[in-house]
Tab-separated table of C-alpha atoms and ligand atoms in Angstrom:
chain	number	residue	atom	x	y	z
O	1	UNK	CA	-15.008	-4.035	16.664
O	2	UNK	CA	-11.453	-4.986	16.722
O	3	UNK	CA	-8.406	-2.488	16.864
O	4	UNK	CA	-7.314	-1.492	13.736
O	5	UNK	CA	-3.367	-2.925	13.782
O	6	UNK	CA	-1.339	-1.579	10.870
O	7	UNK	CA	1.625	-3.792	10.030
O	8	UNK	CA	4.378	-0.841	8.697
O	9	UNK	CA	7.631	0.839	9.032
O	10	UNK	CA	7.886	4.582	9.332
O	11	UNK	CA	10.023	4.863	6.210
O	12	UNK	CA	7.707	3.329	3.894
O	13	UNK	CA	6.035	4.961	1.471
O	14	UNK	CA	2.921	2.605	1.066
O	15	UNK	CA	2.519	2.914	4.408
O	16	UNK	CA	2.323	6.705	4.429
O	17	UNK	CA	-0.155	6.159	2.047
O	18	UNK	CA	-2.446	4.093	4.541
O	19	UNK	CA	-1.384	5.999	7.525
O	20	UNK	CA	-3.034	9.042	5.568
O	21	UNK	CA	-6.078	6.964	4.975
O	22	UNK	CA	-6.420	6.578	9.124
O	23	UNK	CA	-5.670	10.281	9.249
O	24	UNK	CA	-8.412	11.321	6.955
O	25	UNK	CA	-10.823	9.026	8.531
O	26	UNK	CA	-9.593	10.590	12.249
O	27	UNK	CA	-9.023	7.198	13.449
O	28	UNK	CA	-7.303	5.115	16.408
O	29	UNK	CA	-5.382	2.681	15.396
O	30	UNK	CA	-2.655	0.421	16.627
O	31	UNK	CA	1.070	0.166	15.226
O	32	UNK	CA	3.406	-2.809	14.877
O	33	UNK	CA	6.598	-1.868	13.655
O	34	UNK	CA	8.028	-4.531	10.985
O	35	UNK	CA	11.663	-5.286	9.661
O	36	UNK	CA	12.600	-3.250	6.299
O	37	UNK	CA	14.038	-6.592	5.131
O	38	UNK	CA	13.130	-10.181	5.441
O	39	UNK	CA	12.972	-12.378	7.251
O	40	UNK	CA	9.619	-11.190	9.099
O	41	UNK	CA	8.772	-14.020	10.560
O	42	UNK	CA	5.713	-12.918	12.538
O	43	UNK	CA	4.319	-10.326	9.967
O	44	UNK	CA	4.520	-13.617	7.596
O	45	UNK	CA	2.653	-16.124	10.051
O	46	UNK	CA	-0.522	-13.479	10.027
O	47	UNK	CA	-0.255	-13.161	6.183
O	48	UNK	CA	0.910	-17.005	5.097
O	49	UNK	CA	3.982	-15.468	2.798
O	50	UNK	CA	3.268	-12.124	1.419
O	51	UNK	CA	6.137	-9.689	2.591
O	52	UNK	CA	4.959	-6.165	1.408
O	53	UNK	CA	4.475	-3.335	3.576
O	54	UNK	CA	1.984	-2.429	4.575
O	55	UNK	CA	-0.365	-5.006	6.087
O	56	UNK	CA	-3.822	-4.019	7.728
O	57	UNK	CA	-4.890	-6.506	10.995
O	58	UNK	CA	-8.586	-6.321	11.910
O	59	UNK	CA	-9.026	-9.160	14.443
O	60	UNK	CA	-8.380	-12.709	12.499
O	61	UNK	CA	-8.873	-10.820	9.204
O	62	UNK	CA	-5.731	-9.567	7.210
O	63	UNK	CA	-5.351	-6.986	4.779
O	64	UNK	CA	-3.104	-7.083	2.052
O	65	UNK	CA	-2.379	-4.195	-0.218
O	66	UNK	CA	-3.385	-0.768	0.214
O	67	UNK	CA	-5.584	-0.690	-2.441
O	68	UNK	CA	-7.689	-3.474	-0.614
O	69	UNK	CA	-6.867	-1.498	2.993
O	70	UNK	CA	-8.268	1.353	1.271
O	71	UNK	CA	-11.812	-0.578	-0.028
O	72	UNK	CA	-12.140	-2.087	3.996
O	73	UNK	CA	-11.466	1.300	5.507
O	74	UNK	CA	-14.499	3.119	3.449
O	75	UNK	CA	-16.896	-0.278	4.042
O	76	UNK	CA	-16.227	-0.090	7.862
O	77	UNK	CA	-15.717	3.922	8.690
O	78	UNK	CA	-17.367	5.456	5.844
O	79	UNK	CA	-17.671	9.024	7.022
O	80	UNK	CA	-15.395	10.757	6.729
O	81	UNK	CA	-15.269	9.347	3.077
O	82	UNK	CA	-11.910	8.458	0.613
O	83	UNK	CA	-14.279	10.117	-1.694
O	84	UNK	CA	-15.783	12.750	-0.695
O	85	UNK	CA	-16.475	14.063	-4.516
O	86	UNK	CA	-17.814	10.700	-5.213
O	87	UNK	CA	-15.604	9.077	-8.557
O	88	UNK	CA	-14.421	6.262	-6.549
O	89	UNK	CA	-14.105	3.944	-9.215
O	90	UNK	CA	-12.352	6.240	-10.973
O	91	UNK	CA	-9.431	7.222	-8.187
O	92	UNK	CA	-9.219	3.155	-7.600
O	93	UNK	CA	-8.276	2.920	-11.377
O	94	UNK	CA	-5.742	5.952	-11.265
O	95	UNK	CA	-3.895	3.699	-8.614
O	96	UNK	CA	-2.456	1.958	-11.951
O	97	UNK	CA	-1.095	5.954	-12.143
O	98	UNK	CA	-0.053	6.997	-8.679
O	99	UNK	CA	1.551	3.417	-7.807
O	100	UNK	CA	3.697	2.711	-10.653
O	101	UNK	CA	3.858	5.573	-13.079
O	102	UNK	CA	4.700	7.688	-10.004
O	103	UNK	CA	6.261	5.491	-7.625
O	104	UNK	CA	8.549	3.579	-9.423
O	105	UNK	CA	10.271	6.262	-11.105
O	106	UNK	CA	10.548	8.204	-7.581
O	107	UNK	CA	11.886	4.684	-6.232
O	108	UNK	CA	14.515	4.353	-8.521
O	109	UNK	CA	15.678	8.067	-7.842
O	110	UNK	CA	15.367	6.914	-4.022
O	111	UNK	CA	17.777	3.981	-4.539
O	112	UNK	CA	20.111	5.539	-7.616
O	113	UNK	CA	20.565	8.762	-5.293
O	114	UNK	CA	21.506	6.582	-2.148
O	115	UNK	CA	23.237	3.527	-3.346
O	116	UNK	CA	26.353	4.344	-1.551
O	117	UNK	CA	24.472	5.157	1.819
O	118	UNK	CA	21.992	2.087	1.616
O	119	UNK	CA	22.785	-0.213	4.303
O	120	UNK	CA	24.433	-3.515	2.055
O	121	UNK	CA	21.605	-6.366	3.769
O	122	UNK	CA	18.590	-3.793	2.336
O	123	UNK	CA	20.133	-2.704	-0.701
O	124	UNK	CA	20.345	-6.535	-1.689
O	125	UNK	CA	16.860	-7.255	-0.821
O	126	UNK	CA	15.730	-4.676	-2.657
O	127	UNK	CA	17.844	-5.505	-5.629
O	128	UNK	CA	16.037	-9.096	-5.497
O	129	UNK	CA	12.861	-7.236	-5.134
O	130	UNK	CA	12.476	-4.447	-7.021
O	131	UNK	CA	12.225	-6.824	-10.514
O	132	UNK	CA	11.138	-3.155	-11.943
O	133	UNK	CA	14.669	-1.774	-11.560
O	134	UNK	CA	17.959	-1.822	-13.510
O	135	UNK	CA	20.182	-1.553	-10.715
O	136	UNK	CA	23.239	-1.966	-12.639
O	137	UNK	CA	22.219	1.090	-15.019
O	138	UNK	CA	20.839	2.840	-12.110
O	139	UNK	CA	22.888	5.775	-12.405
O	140	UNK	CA	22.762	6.343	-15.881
O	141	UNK	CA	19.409	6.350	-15.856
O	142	UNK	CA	18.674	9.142	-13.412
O	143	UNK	CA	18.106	11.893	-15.997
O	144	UNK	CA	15.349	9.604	-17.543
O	145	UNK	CA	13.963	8.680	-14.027
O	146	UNK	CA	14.049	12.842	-12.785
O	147	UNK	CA	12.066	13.100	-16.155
O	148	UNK	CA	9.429	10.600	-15.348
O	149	UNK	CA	8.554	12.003	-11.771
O	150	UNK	CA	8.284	15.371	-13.505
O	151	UNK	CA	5.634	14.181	-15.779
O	152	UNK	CA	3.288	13.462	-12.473
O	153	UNK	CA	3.984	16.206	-10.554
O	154	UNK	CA	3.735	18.545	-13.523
O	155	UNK	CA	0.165	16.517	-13.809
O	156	UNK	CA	-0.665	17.125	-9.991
O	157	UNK	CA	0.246	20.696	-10.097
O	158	UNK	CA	-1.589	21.347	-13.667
O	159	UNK	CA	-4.869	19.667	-11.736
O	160	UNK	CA	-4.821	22.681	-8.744
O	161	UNK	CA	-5.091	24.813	-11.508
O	162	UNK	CA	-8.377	26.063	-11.103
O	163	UNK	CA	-7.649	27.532	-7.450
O	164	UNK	CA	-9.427	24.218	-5.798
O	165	UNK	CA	-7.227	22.984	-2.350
O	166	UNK	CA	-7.299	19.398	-3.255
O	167	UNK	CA	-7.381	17.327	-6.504
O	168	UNK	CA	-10.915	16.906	-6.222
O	169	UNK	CA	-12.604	19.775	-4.811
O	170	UNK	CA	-12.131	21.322	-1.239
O	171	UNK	CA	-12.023	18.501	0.807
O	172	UNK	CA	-8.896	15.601	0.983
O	173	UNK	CA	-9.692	12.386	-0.761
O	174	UNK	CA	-7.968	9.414	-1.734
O	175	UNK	CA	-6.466	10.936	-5.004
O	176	UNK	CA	-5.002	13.269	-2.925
O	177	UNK	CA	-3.133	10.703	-0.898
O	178	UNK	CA	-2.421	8.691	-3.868
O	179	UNK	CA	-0.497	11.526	-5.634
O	180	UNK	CA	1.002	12.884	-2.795
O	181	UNK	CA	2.727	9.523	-1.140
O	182	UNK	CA	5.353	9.071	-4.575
O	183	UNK	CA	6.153	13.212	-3.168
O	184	UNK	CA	6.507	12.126	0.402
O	185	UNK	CA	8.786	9.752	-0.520
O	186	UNK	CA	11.069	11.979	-2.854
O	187	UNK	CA	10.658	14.437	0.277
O	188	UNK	CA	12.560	11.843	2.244
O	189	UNK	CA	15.231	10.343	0.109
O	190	UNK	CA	15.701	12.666	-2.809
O	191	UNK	CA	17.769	15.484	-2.395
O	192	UNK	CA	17.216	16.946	-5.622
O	193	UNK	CA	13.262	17.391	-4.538
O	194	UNK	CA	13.011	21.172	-3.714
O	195	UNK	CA	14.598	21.787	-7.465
O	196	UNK	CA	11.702	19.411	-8.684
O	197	UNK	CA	8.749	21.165	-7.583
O	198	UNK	CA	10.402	25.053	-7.332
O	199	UNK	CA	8.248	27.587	-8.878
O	200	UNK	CA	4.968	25.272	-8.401
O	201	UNK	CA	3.399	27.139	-5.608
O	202	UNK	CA	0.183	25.470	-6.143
O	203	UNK	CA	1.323	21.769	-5.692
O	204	UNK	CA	3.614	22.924	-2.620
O	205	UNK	CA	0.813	24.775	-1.126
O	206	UNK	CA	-0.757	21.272	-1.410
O	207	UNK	CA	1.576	19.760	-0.206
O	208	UNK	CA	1.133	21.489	3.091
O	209	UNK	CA	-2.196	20.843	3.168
O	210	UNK	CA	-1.631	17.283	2.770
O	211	UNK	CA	0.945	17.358	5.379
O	212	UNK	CA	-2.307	18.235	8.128
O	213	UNK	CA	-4.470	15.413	7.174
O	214	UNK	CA	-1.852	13.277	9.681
O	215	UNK	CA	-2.356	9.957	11.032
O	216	UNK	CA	-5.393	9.771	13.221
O	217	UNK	CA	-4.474	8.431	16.939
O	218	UNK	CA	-0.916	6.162	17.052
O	219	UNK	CA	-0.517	3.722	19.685
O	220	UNK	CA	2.128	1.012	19.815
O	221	UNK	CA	1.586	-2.179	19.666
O	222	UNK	CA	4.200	-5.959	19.942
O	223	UNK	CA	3.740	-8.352	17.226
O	224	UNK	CA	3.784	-10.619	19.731
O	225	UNK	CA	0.600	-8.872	20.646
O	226	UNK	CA	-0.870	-8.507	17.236
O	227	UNK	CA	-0.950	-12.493	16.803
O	228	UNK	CA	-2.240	-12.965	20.233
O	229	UNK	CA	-5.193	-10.923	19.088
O	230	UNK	CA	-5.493	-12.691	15.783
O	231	UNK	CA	-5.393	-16.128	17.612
O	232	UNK	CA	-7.869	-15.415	19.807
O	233	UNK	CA	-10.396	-13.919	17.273
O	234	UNK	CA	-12.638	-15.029	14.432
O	235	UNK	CA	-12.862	-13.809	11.276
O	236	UNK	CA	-15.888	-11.809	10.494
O	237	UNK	CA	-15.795	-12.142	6.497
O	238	UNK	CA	-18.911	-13.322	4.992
O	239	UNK	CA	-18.236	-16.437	3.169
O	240	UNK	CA	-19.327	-15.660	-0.500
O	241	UNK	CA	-17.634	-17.072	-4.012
O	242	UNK	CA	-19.287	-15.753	-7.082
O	243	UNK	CA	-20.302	-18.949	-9.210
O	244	UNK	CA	-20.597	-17.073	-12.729
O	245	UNK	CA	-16.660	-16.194	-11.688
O	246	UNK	CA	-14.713	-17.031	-14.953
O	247	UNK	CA	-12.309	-18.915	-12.841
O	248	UNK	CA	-15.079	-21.333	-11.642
O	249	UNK	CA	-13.765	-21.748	-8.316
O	250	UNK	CA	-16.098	-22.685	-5.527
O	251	UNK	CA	-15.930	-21.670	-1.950
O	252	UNK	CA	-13.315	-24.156	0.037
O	253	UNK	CA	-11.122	-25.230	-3.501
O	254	UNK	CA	-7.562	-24.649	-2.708
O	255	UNK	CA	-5.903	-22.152	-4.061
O	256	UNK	CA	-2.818	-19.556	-4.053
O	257	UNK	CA	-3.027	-15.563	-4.534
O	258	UNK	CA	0.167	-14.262	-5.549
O	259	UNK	CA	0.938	-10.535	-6.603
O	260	UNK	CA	1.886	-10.767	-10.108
O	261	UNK	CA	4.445	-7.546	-10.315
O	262	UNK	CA	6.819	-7.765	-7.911
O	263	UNK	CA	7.732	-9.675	-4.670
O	264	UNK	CA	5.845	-12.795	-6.026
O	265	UNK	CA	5.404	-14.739	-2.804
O	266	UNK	CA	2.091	-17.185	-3.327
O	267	UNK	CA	-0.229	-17.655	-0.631
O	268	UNK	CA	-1.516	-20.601	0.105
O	269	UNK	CA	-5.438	-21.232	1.367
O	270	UNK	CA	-8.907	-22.110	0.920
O	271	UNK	CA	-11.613	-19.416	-0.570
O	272	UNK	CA	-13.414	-17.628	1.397
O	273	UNK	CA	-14.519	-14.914	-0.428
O	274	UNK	CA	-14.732	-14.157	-4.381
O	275	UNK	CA	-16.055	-11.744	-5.912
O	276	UNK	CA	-15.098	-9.260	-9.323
O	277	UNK	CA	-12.438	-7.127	-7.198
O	278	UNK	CA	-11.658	-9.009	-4.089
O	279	UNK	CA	-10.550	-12.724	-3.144
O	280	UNK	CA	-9.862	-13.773	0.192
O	281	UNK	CA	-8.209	-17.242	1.875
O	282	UNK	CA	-8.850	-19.023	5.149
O	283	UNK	CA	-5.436	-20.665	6.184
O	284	UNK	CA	-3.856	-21.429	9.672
O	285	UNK	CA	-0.853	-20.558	11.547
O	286	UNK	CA	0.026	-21.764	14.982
O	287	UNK	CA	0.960	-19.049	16.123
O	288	UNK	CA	-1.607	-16.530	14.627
O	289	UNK	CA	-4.236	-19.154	14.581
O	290	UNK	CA	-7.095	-19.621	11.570
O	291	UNK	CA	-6.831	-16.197	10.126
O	292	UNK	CA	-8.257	-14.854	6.707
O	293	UNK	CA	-6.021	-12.991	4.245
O	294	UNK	CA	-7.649	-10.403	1.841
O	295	UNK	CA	-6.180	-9.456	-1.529
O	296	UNK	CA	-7.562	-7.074	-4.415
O	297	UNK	CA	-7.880	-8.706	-7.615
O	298	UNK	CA	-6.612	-6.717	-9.373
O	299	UNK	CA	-2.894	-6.986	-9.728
O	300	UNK	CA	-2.872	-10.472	-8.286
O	301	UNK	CA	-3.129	-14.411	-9.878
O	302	UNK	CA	-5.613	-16.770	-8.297
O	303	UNK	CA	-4.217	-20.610	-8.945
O	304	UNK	CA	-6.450	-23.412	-8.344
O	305	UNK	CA	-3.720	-26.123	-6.095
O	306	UNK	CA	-4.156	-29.581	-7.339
O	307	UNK	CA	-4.009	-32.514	-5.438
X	401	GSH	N1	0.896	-3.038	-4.171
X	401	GSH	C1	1.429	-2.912	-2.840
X	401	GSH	C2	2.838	-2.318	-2.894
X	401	GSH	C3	3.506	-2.245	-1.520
X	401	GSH	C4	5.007	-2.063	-1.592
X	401	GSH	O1	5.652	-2.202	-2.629
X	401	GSH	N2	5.605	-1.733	-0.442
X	401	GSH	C5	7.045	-1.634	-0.333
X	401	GSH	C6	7.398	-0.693	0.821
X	401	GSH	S1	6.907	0.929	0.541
X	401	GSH	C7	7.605	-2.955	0.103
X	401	GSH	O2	6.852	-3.904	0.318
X	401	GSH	N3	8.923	-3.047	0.231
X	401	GSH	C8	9.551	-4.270	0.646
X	401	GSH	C9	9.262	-4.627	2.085
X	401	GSH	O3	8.733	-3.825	2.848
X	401	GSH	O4	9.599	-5.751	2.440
X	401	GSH	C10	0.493	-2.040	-2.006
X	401	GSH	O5	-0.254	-1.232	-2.576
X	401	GSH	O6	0.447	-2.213	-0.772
């Protein structure tokens, strides 16, 4: 099989959360470091337009999200699993939790906190970005926003009740990585933090134990690299469009995927693969070649092009 290339930056919190994925699953993977800002030109001839961080490489296939990283890492490595107390379908729902009831509160306190220290060209990016946040009340806000994180880590703390090491049971599972990347990142840019989770000895003896699960084995790698790999592979996606799909799109049609919360780039392609949670594009770059970009469904518009 193809290296595993993880498109990322080290500060990202998203990224964490896959890098924890490839730590759980004790694997070797390959790292390409990307700009915080755009433009990212060669992270955005692998993926046709979509900008977030991070993006899993496998070959000519191309993972957006980490909700859909997370599906393609159990299919191909499942042991050890992202589950190990089964409930998948359940922690794939609490995403709607972990990466926006969590996250964007602990994002706002990461940009409100900093706003003076944020280098100018990333703090306007993210101000065009970020549709979520009031920048201009920002500040005035941050008693709401310390609030809001303290509802979920109040929530993570309350769920280690019972004496159990991880949110699940006794062994590290996706839920565990899902409410413990929003943390990582108030960790890192927060200074108010250790007053958020004082006197919780559970969650911060969690915490530790999250801290262990690493990243599996890290090896550079040039994006130059990464899209001679894609260009010289072949997607190994099954071609496979569900015709009872209420969209009623059929495999070839044209179409665009575009996230539908935030940094609303549209992709542009021809289906590949549809089914209830995933949708995937062929398209071609010259530089990466005839790649295939994979989205989740959920969270994302499919639009039929015309023409
Ligand atoms: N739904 C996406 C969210 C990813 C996301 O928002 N990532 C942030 C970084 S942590 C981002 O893209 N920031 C802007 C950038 O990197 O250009 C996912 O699960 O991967």
């Amino acid at each position: 099989m193809s290296d595993l290339i993880l498109h990322h930056f080290d500060l990202s919190p998203f990224a964490e959360k896959v890098r924890l994925m490839l730590g759980l699953k004790q694997l070797s993977w390959r790292s390409v470091e990307i700009p915080m800002v755009m433009p990212k030109p060669d992270l955005i001839a692998l993926t046709g337009g979509y900008r977030k961080t991070p993006v899993l490489q496998i070959g000519a296939d191309v993972y957006c999200d980490t909700r859909r990283i997370a599906r393609e890492l159990e299919r191909r490595f499942p042991s050890p699993s992202l589950f190990p107390q089964g409930g998948g379908p359940l922690v794939e729902a609490l995403s709607a939790w972990s990466d926006r009831v969590f996250f964007d509160p602990g994002a706002g306190l990461a940009m409100g906190t900093n706003q003076a220290l944020i280098p100018a060209p990333v703090l306007e990016d993210r101000k065009a970005f970020f549709n979520f946040m009031d920048f201009a009340n920002l500040e005035a806000d941050l008693p709401h926003l310390y609030s809001q994180v303290a509802v979920s880590l109040d929530l993570v703390d309350r769920q280690l009740e019972s004496g159990r090491d991880f949110l699940s049971g006794d062994a590290p599972g996706l839920i565990d990585i899902q409410a413990y990347f929003p943390l990582w990142m108030l960790r890192g840019n927060v200074a108010r933090t250790p007053e958020l989770v004082a006197g919780r000895a559970r969650l911060l003896a969690w915490e530790q134990r999250m801290q262990r699960v690493g990243h599996g084995d890290r090896r550079p790698c040039t994006s130059a690299e990464a899209l001679a790999i894609a260009q010289q592979a072949t997607s190994t996606s099954e071609s496979a469009v569900d015709p009872k799909d209420p969209l009623g799109l059929a495999a070839e049609d044209r179409v665009t995927v575009t996230p539908d919360d935030y940094g609303r780039v549209p992709v542009d392609g021809a289906l590949v693969g549809l089914s209830t949670q995933d949708v995937s594009i062929r398209r071609h770059d010259d530089r990466a070649g005839t790649v295939v970009v994979h989205f989740p469904r959920g969270g994302y518009r499919i639009d039929r092009v015309n023409g």
